[in-house]
mmCIF file of C-alpha atoms in Angstrom:
data_model
loop_
_atom_site.group_PDB
_atom_site.id
_atom_site.type_symbol
_atom_site.label_atom_id
_atom_site.label_comp_id
_atom_site.label_asym_id
_atom_site.label_seq_id
_atom_site.Cartn_x
_atom_site.Cartn_y
_atom_site.Cartn_z
ATOM 1 C CA MET A 16 3.632 103.756 -116.359
ATOM 2 C CA LYS A 17 6.913 104.994 -117.788
ATOM 3 C CA HIS A 18 6.791 102.329 -120.500
ATOM 4 C CA LEU A 19 3.660 103.919 -121.894
ATOM 5 C CA PHE A 20 5.436 107.119 -122.904
ATOM 6 C CA PRO A 21 7.456 105.633 -125.809
ATOM 7 C CA ALA A 22 4.329 103.930 -127.123
ATOM 8 C CA CYS A 23 2.271 107.117 -126.869
ATOM 9 C CA PHE A 24 5.056 109.102 -128.505
ATOM 10 C CA ALA A 25 5.231 106.573 -131.348
ATOM 11 C CA LEU A 26 1.454 106.833 -131.829
ATOM 12 C CA ILE A 27 1.704 110.615 -132.006
ATOM 13 C CA LEU A 28 4.406 110.314 -134.664
ATOM 14 C CA VAL A 29 2.243 107.941 -136.711
ATOM 15 C CA LEU A 30 -0.772 110.258 -136.508
ATOM 16 C CA THR A 31 1.389 113.251 -137.419
ATOM 17 C CA ALA A 32 2.858 111.373 -140.370
ATOM 18 C CA CYS A 33 -0.646 110.483 -141.585
ATOM 19 C CA HIS A 34 -1.701 114.117 -141.293
ATOM 20 C CA ASP A 35 1.392 115.346 -143.139
ATOM 21 C CA SER A 36 0.927 112.695 -145.816
ATOM 22 C CA ARG A 37 -2.629 113.896 -146.421
ATOM 23 C CA ARG A 38 -1.446 117.498 -146.511
ATOM 24 C CA ASP A 39 1.320 116.663 -148.984
ATOM 25 C CA ALA A 40 -1.117 114.760 -151.192
ATOM 26 C CA ILE A 41 -3.355 117.743 -151.871
ATOM 27 C CA GLY A 42 -1.150 120.747 -151.143
ATOM 28 C CA GLN A 43 0.554 122.833 -148.504
ATOM 29 C CA THR A 44 -1.160 126.221 -148.769
ATOM 30 C CA GLU A 45 -4.090 127.024 -146.491
ATOM 31 C CA VAL A 46 -6.242 130.128 -146.856
ATOM 32 C CA LEU A 47 -8.513 131.565 -144.177
ATOM 33 C CA ILE A 48 -11.800 133.042 -145.421
ATOM 34 C CA GLU A 49 -13.444 135.179 -142.750
ATOM 35 C CA THR A 50 -17.138 135.518 -143.645
ATOM 36 C CA THR A 51 -20.011 137.306 -141.960
ATOM 37 C CA GLU A 52 -21.233 133.856 -140.864
ATOM 38 C CA GLY A 53 -17.915 132.513 -139.539
ATOM 39 C CA ASP A 54 -14.532 131.263 -140.710
ATOM 40 C CA ILE A 55 -13.790 128.804 -143.513
ATOM 41 C CA VAL A 56 -10.346 127.348 -144.198
ATOM 42 C CA VAL A 57 -9.485 125.965 -147.629
ATOM 43 C CA ARG A 58 -6.394 124.087 -148.748
ATOM 44 C CA LEU A 59 -5.179 124.673 -152.312
ATOM 45 C CA TYR A 60 -4.125 121.841 -154.616
ATOM 46 C CA ASP A 61 -0.577 121.745 -155.922
ATOM 47 C CA ASP A 62 -1.588 119.958 -159.139
ATOM 48 C CA THR A 63 -3.542 123.033 -160.290
ATOM 49 C CA PRO A 64 -0.663 125.538 -159.969
ATOM 50 C CA ILE A 65 -2.049 128.279 -162.225
ATOM 51 C CA HIS A 66 -5.301 128.499 -160.273
ATOM 52 C CA ARG A 67 -3.498 128.079 -156.939
ATOM 53 C CA ASP A 68 -1.055 130.910 -157.634
ATOM 54 C CA ASN A 69 -3.746 133.161 -159.109
ATOM 55 C CA PHE A 70 -5.909 132.693 -156.008
ATOM 56 C CA ILE A 71 -2.998 133.339 -153.644
ATOM 57 C CA ARG A 72 -2.005 136.545 -155.416
ATOM 58 C CA ASN A 73 -5.600 137.759 -155.522
ATOM 59 C CA VAL A 74 -5.823 137.122 -151.784
ATOM 60 C CA GLN A 75 -2.543 138.900 -151.089
ATOM 61 C CA ALA A 76 -3.743 141.855 -153.166
ATOM 62 C CA GLY A 77 -6.903 142.088 -151.043
ATOM 63 C CA VAL A 78 -9.180 141.506 -154.040
ATOM 64 C CA TYR A 79 -11.729 139.480 -152.067
ATOM 65 C CA ASP A 80 -11.797 141.547 -148.885
ATOM 66 C CA GLY A 81 -15.246 143.025 -148.250
ATOM 67 C CA ILE A 82 -17.131 141.430 -151.158
ATOM 68 C CA LEU A 83 -20.444 139.562 -151.169
ATOM 69 C CA PHE A 84 -21.450 136.051 -152.046
ATOM 70 C CA ASN A 85 -23.200 137.077 -155.249
ATOM 71 C CA ARG A 86 -24.792 133.747 -156.169
ATOM 72 C CA ILE A 87 -26.171 130.912 -154.070
ATOM 73 C CA VAL A 88 -27.669 127.829 -155.699
ATOM 74 C CA PRO A 89 -29.491 125.832 -153.014
ATOM 75 C CA ASP A 90 -28.086 122.330 -152.528
ATOM 76 C CA MET A 91 -25.318 123.065 -154.997
ATOM 77 C CA VAL A 92 -22.827 125.953 -154.579
ATOM 78 C CA ILE A 93 -22.077 129.303 -152.969
ATOM 79 C CA GLN A 94 -20.259 131.662 -155.338
ATOM 80 C CA THR A 95 -18.291 134.854 -154.872
ATOM 81 C CA GLY A 96 -15.569 136.878 -156.569
ATOM 82 C CA ASP A 97 -17.775 139.559 -158.123
ATOM 83 C CA THR A 98 -15.771 142.525 -156.884
ATOM 84 C CA THR A 99 -18.422 145.065 -157.929
ATOM 85 C CA LEU A 100 -20.678 143.871 -155.083
ATOM 86 C CA ARG A 101 -19.455 144.801 -151.618
ATOM 87 C CA LEU A 102 -20.599 144.600 -148.028
ATOM 88 C CA GLY A 103 -22.310 147.789 -146.934
ATOM 89 C CA ASN A 104 -22.908 148.885 -150.520
ATOM 90 C CA VAL A 105 -25.654 146.603 -151.795
ATOM 91 C CA GLU A 106 -27.939 147.999 -154.485
ATOM 92 C CA GLY A 107 -29.520 144.754 -155.609
ATOM 93 C CA LYS A 108 -27.585 144.763 -158.863
ATOM 94 C CA GLN A 109 -25.663 141.893 -160.366
ATOM 95 C CA GLY A 110 -22.085 142.856 -161.089
ATOM 96 C CA SER A 111 -19.675 141.934 -163.818
ATOM 97 C CA GLU A 112 -18.045 138.525 -164.217
ATOM 98 C CA LYS A 113 -14.756 140.354 -164.679
ATOM 99 C CA GLY A 114 -15.197 142.473 -161.557
ATOM 100 C CA SER A 115 -14.526 146.146 -161.019
ATOM 101 C CA GLU A 116 -11.821 147.934 -162.953
ATOM 102 C CA GLU A 117 -10.029 148.740 -159.697
ATOM 103 C CA ASP A 118 -9.811 145.100 -158.729
ATOM 104 C CA ARG A 119 -8.925 144.032 -162.255
ATOM 105 C CA LYS A 120 -5.855 146.221 -161.781
ATOM 106 C CA LYS A 121 -5.194 144.608 -158.400
ATOM 107 C CA VAL A 122 -5.187 141.204 -160.035
ATOM 108 C CA GLY A 123 -2.468 142.616 -162.230
ATOM 109 C CA LYS A 124 0.111 141.088 -164.478
ATOM 110 C CA HIS A 125 0.140 137.653 -162.823
ATOM 111 C CA THR A 126 -3.292 136.951 -164.323
ATOM 112 C CA GLN A 127 -2.311 138.234 -167.744
ATOM 113 C CA ASP A 128 0.698 135.936 -167.772
ATOM 114 C CA ALA A 129 -1.463 132.862 -167.132
ATOM 115 C CA GLU A 130 -4.381 133.685 -169.401
ATOM 116 C CA SER A 131 -4.583 133.343 -173.180
ATOM 117 C CA LYS A 132 -4.153 136.369 -175.432
ATOM 118 C CA GLU A 133 -7.521 135.613 -177.051
ATOM 119 C CA ALA A 134 -9.391 135.671 -173.734
ATOM 120 C CA PRO A 135 -8.095 138.316 -171.320
ATOM 121 C CA GLY A 136 -9.253 137.826 -167.743
ATOM 122 C CA LEU A 137 -9.354 134.035 -168.057
ATOM 123 C CA LEU A 138 -7.161 131.193 -166.843
ATOM 124 C CA PRO A 139 -6.462 128.026 -168.843
ATOM 125 C CA ALA A 140 -8.400 125.010 -167.600
ATOM 126 C CA GLU A 141 -6.650 122.690 -165.136
ATOM 127 C CA ILE A 142 -9.297 119.998 -164.835
ATOM 128 C CA VAL A 143 -7.765 117.042 -162.969
ATOM 129 C CA TYR A 144 -10.569 114.505 -163.196
ATOM 130 C CA PRO A 145 -11.505 112.144 -161.627
ATOM 131 C CA ARG A 146 -8.901 112.837 -158.948
ATOM 132 C CA HIS A 147 -10.710 116.060 -158.118
ATOM 133 C CA PHE A 148 -14.492 115.978 -158.243
ATOM 134 C CA HIS A 149 -17.377 118.072 -156.933
ATOM 135 C CA LYS A 150 -17.700 116.585 -153.484
ATOM 136 C CA GLN A 151 -19.105 118.702 -150.684
ATOM 137 C CA GLY A 152 -16.514 121.340 -149.797
ATOM 138 C CA ALA A 153 -14.733 121.398 -153.167
ATOM 139 C CA LEU A 154 -13.313 124.803 -154.173
ATOM 140 C CA ALA A 155 -13.548 125.564 -157.893
ATOM 141 C CA ALA A 156 -13.327 128.374 -160.433
ATOM 142 C CA ALA A 157 -16.425 129.707 -162.135
ATOM 143 C CA ARG A 158 -16.530 130.072 -165.906
ATOM 144 C CA GLU A 159 -18.717 130.883 -168.894
ATOM 145 C CA PRO A 160 -20.624 128.023 -170.616
ATOM 146 C CA ASP A 161 -19.143 125.838 -173.353
ATOM 147 C CA SER A 162 -21.168 127.597 -176.044
ATOM 148 C CA ILE A 163 -18.937 130.671 -175.718
ATOM 149 C CA ASN A 164 -16.030 129.062 -173.868
ATOM 150 C CA PRO A 165 -15.285 125.654 -175.421
ATOM 151 C CA GLY A 166 -11.829 125.600 -173.826
ATOM 152 C CA ARG A 167 -13.451 125.739 -170.370
ATOM 153 C CA GLN A 168 -11.213 128.598 -169.324
ATOM 154 C CA SER A 169 -11.801 129.851 -165.796
ATOM 155 C CA SER A 170 -12.652 133.285 -164.462
ATOM 156 C CA ALA A 171 -9.577 134.814 -162.872
ATOM 157 C CA LEU A 172 -11.781 136.254 -160.116
ATOM 158 C CA GLN A 173 -14.909 134.219 -159.430
ATOM 159 C CA TRP A 174 -14.928 130.971 -157.470
ATOM 160 C CA TYR A 175 -17.358 128.764 -155.605
ATOM 161 C CA ILE A 176 -17.566 126.204 -152.816
ATOM 162 C CA VAL A 177 -19.734 123.129 -153.279
ATOM 163 C CA THR A 178 -22.483 122.610 -150.716
ATOM 164 C CA GLY A 179 -24.357 119.976 -152.701
ATOM 165 C CA LYS A 180 -26.844 117.293 -151.754
ATOM 166 C CA LYS A 181 -26.781 113.536 -151.247
ATOM 167 C CA TYR A 182 -27.454 111.079 -154.083
ATOM 168 C CA THR A 183 -28.509 107.447 -154.010
ATOM 169 C CA SER A 184 -26.837 104.949 -156.338
ATOM 170 C CA GLY A 185 -29.972 104.939 -158.474
ATOM 171 C CA GLU A 186 -29.999 108.716 -158.736
ATOM 172 C CA LEU A 187 -26.336 108.729 -159.774
ATOM 173 C CA ALA A 188 -27.036 106.146 -162.499
ATOM 174 C CA GLU A 189 -29.956 108.225 -163.758
ATOM 175 C CA LEU A 190 -27.827 111.372 -163.665
ATOM 176 C CA GLN A 191 -25.076 109.627 -165.624
ATOM 177 C CA ALA A 192 -27.553 108.809 -168.398
ATOM 178 C CA THR A 193 -28.948 112.346 -168.400
ATOM 179 C CA LEU A 194 -25.468 113.866 -168.633
ATOM 180 C CA TYR A 195 -24.633 111.565 -171.542
ATOM 181 C CA ASP A 196 -27.727 112.696 -173.460
ATOM 182 C CA ALA A 197 -26.877 116.333 -172.699
ATOM 183 C CA LYS A 198 -23.376 115.886 -174.114
ATOM 184 C CA VAL A 199 -24.788 114.360 -177.292
ATOM 185 C CA ALA A 200 -27.148 117.325 -177.618
ATOM 186 C CA ALA A 201 -24.300 119.787 -177.053
ATOM 187 C CA ARG A 202 -22.161 118.057 -179.679
ATOM 188 C CA PHE A 203 -25.095 118.111 -182.130
ATOM 189 C CA GLU A 204 -25.531 121.850 -181.504
ATOM 190 C CA LEU A 205 -21.834 122.446 -182.163
ATOM 191 C CA LEU A 206 -21.978 120.500 -185.433
ATOM 192 C CA GLN A 207 -24.982 122.547 -186.516
ATOM 193 C CA ARG A 208 -23.036 125.749 -185.912
ATOM 194 C CA GLN A 209 -20.137 124.372 -187.939
ATOM 195 C CA HIS A 210 -22.508 123.635 -190.844
ATOM 196 C CA ALA A 211 -24.655 126.745 -190.389
ATOM 197 C CA GLU A 212 -24.194 128.116 -193.906
ATOM 198 C CA GLU A 213 -24.944 124.800 -195.592
ATOM 199 C CA LEU A 214 -27.984 124.214 -193.391
ATOM 200 C CA ALA A 215 -29.337 127.694 -194.161
ATOM 201 C CA ARG A 216 -28.874 127.186 -197.889
ATOM 202 C CA LEU A 217 -30.561 123.774 -197.892
ATOM 203 C CA LYS A 218 -33.423 124.989 -195.725
ATOM 204 C CA ALA A 219 -34.199 127.605 -198.359
ATOM 205 C CA THR A 220 -33.749 125.346 -201.394
ATOM 206 C CA ASN A 221 -34.180 121.668 -200.491
ATOM 207 C CA HIS A 222 -36.189 120.645 -197.442
ATOM 208 C CA ASP A 223 -35.407 116.925 -197.766
ATOM 209 C CA ALA A 224 -31.659 117.514 -198.061
ATOM 210 C CA HIS A 225 -31.819 119.873 -195.104
ATOM 211 C CA GLN A 226 -33.505 117.236 -192.956
ATOM 212 C CA GLN A 227 -31.064 114.569 -194.144
ATOM 213 C CA LEU A 228 -28.085 116.692 -193.148
ATOM 214 C CA LEU A 229 -29.602 117.238 -189.697
ATOM 215 C CA ASN A 230 -30.072 113.488 -189.353
ATOM 216 C CA ASP A 231 -26.484 112.864 -190.422
ATOM 217 C CA LEU A 232 -25.167 115.402 -187.906
ATOM 218 C CA GLN A 233 -27.219 113.800 -185.137
ATOM 219 C CA VAL A 234 -25.742 110.390 -185.962
ATOM 220 C CA GLN A 235 -22.254 111.908 -186.098
ATOM 221 C CA ALA A 236 -22.743 113.473 -182.657
ATOM 222 C CA GLU A 237 -23.870 110.149 -181.199
ATOM 223 C CA GLU A 238 -20.977 108.238 -182.793
ATOM 224 C CA GLU A 239 -18.357 110.733 -181.637
ATOM 225 C CA LEU A 240 -19.512 110.591 -178.046
ATOM 226 C CA ALA A 241 -19.847 106.813 -178.136
ATOM 227 C CA ALA A 242 -16.208 106.620 -179.248
ATOM 228 C CA THR A 243 -15.027 108.619 -176.205
ATOM 229 C CA PRO A 244 -17.803 108.340 -173.600
ATOM 230 C CA PRO A 245 -17.532 110.194 -170.287
ATOM 231 C CA PRO A 246 -16.211 107.864 -167.563
ATOM 232 C CA PRO A 247 -18.752 106.508 -165.066
ATOM 233 C CA PHE A 248 -18.641 107.691 -161.474
ATOM 234 C CA ASN A 249 -15.940 105.750 -159.625
ATOM 235 C CA ASP A 250 -16.199 104.234 -156.141
ATOM 236 C CA ALA A 251 -14.715 107.290 -154.433
ATOM 237 C CA GLN A 252 -17.272 109.566 -156.085
ATOM 238 C CA LYS A 253 -20.189 107.268 -155.320
ATOM 239 C CA GLN A 254 -19.160 107.035 -151.681
ATOM 240 C CA ALA A 255 -18.682 110.790 -151.287
ATOM 241 C CA TYR A 256 -21.920 111.681 -153.044
ATOM 242 C CA SER A 257 -23.970 109.171 -151.069
ATOM 243 C CA ARG A 258 -22.460 109.891 -147.636
ATOM 244 C CA ASN A 259 -21.894 113.643 -147.684
ATOM 245 C CA GLY A 260 -23.231 114.947 -150.962
ATOM 246 C CA GLY A 261 -21.936 117.148 -153.724
ATOM 247 C CA ALA A 262 -22.682 118.386 -157.240
ATOM 248 C CA PRO A 263 -21.783 115.464 -159.541
ATOM 249 C CA HIS A 264 -23.321 117.060 -162.641
ATOM 250 C CA LEU A 265 -20.463 119.613 -162.566
ATOM 251 C CA ASP A 266 -17.719 116.973 -162.678
ATOM 252 C CA ASN A 267 -15.088 117.248 -165.415
ATOM 253 C CA GLU A 268 -16.520 120.625 -166.444
ATOM 254 C CA TYR A 269 -14.835 123.103 -164.082
ATOM 255 C CA THR A 270 -11.376 123.440 -162.554
ATOM 256 C CA ILE A 271 -11.351 122.339 -158.915
ATOM 257 C CA PHE A 272 -8.294 123.815 -157.208
ATOM 258 C CA GLY A 273 -8.833 123.194 -153.494
ATOM 259 C CA GLU A 274 -11.148 121.998 -150.751
ATOM 260 C CA VAL A 275 -12.550 123.097 -147.408
ATOM 261 C CA VAL A 276 -10.581 121.577 -144.515
ATOM 262 C CA ASP A 277 -12.267 123.506 -141.696
ATOM 263 C CA GLY A 278 -15.507 125.448 -141.352
ATOM 264 C CA LEU A 279 -17.646 123.401 -143.737
ATOM 265 C CA PRO A 280 -20.748 123.996 -141.541
ATOM 266 C CA ILE A 281 -20.257 127.719 -142.202
ATOM 267 C CA ALA A 282 -20.321 127.160 -145.953
ATOM 268 C CA LEU A 283 -23.450 125.023 -145.595
ATOM 269 C CA ARG A 284 -25.097 127.740 -143.495
ATOM 270 C CA ILE A 285 -24.353 130.311 -146.190
ATOM 271 C CA GLY A 286 -25.832 127.869 -148.709
ATOM 272 C CA ARG A 287 -29.148 127.984 -146.830
ATOM 273 C CA THR A 288 -29.460 131.759 -147.268
ATOM 274 C CA PRO A 289 -32.778 132.662 -148.952
ATOM 275 C CA VAL A 290 -32.359 133.711 -152.583
ATOM 276 C CA ASP A 291 -34.476 135.347 -155.266
ATOM 277 C CA ALA A 292 -35.409 133.923 -158.667
ATOM 278 C CA ARG A 293 -31.981 134.904 -160.050
ATOM 279 C CA GLU A 294 -30.154 133.054 -157.252
ATOM 280 C CA HIS A 295 -29.072 136.306 -155.609
ATOM 281 C CA PRO A 296 -29.053 136.238 -151.785
ATOM 282 C CA ARG A 297 -31.949 138.169 -150.224
ATOM 283 C CA ARG A 298 -29.687 139.396 -147.436
ATOM 284 C CA ALA A 299 -26.064 140.489 -147.446
ATOM 285 C CA VAL A 300 -23.709 137.557 -146.837
ATOM 286 C CA GLY A 301 -20.102 138.215 -147.579
ATOM 287 C CA ILE A 302 -16.404 137.995 -146.906
ATOM 288 C CA LYS A 303 -14.709 140.238 -144.361
ATOM 289 C CA ARG A 304 -11.197 139.322 -145.404
ATOM 290 C CA VAL A 305 -9.124 136.493 -146.844
ATOM 291 C CA VAL A 306 -5.580 135.699 -145.753
ATOM 292 C CA VAL A 307 -2.977 133.057 -146.606
ATOM 293 C CA ARG A 308 -2.059 131.207 -143.413
#
């Protein structure tokens, strides 16, 4: 029997090394999120340092203690960080993306140092794709749409956890095509805004020239995207989305800065909370406190 001890000890060392290797690969910092439904533990990525440090400092300042999950999209995400909505003080109103003035002050100078001068309250994008994608349990920063935020800068306060749903290979292929068409349409819309004055002038003076310019801009949008097409879903994404689920349509659009390493069933339970037409939870579900472990 005594000969088994060295072997068992060696096995323990191997398992520990594997665990540490995994921890080193994605980051060292773990954060405990105590919710009204149970505890969730997230690990923050080291390759998104601005978002990691911003989140840690917000947590240490108590910014997220006592706030609600203000948005739940079934089979997609649970979102929080709106510091104007708090447990025990629910009035059925949607708060501000920037949060309360009190908590904006709590966020403090560390946010201002990371954000651009043109967009106070925002963090520069740190999109590490496809290494980080919207698998179930991904932790990411919310943001405004491209139409008013082409740089994809993140909210310094709001964040979400992916609950998601499962996709078949056929559904992923169909989604890929749909996303491509949407990007062409978005590029066409941007080109129209860039040529707004010329389009307005031609619309009033020369209908044929106006239509020709629109056609030319559509072709330009298609050619530009064809020159740099979005990458197809890789094997890791396909496997994750088919086995566990996620929100693949959000990939390469938002900064993912961590993932759930414990308590995923709690996040999924919160994701099943009934919501109204505006995706606001019909009952109070929130965060008691958040601490760095």
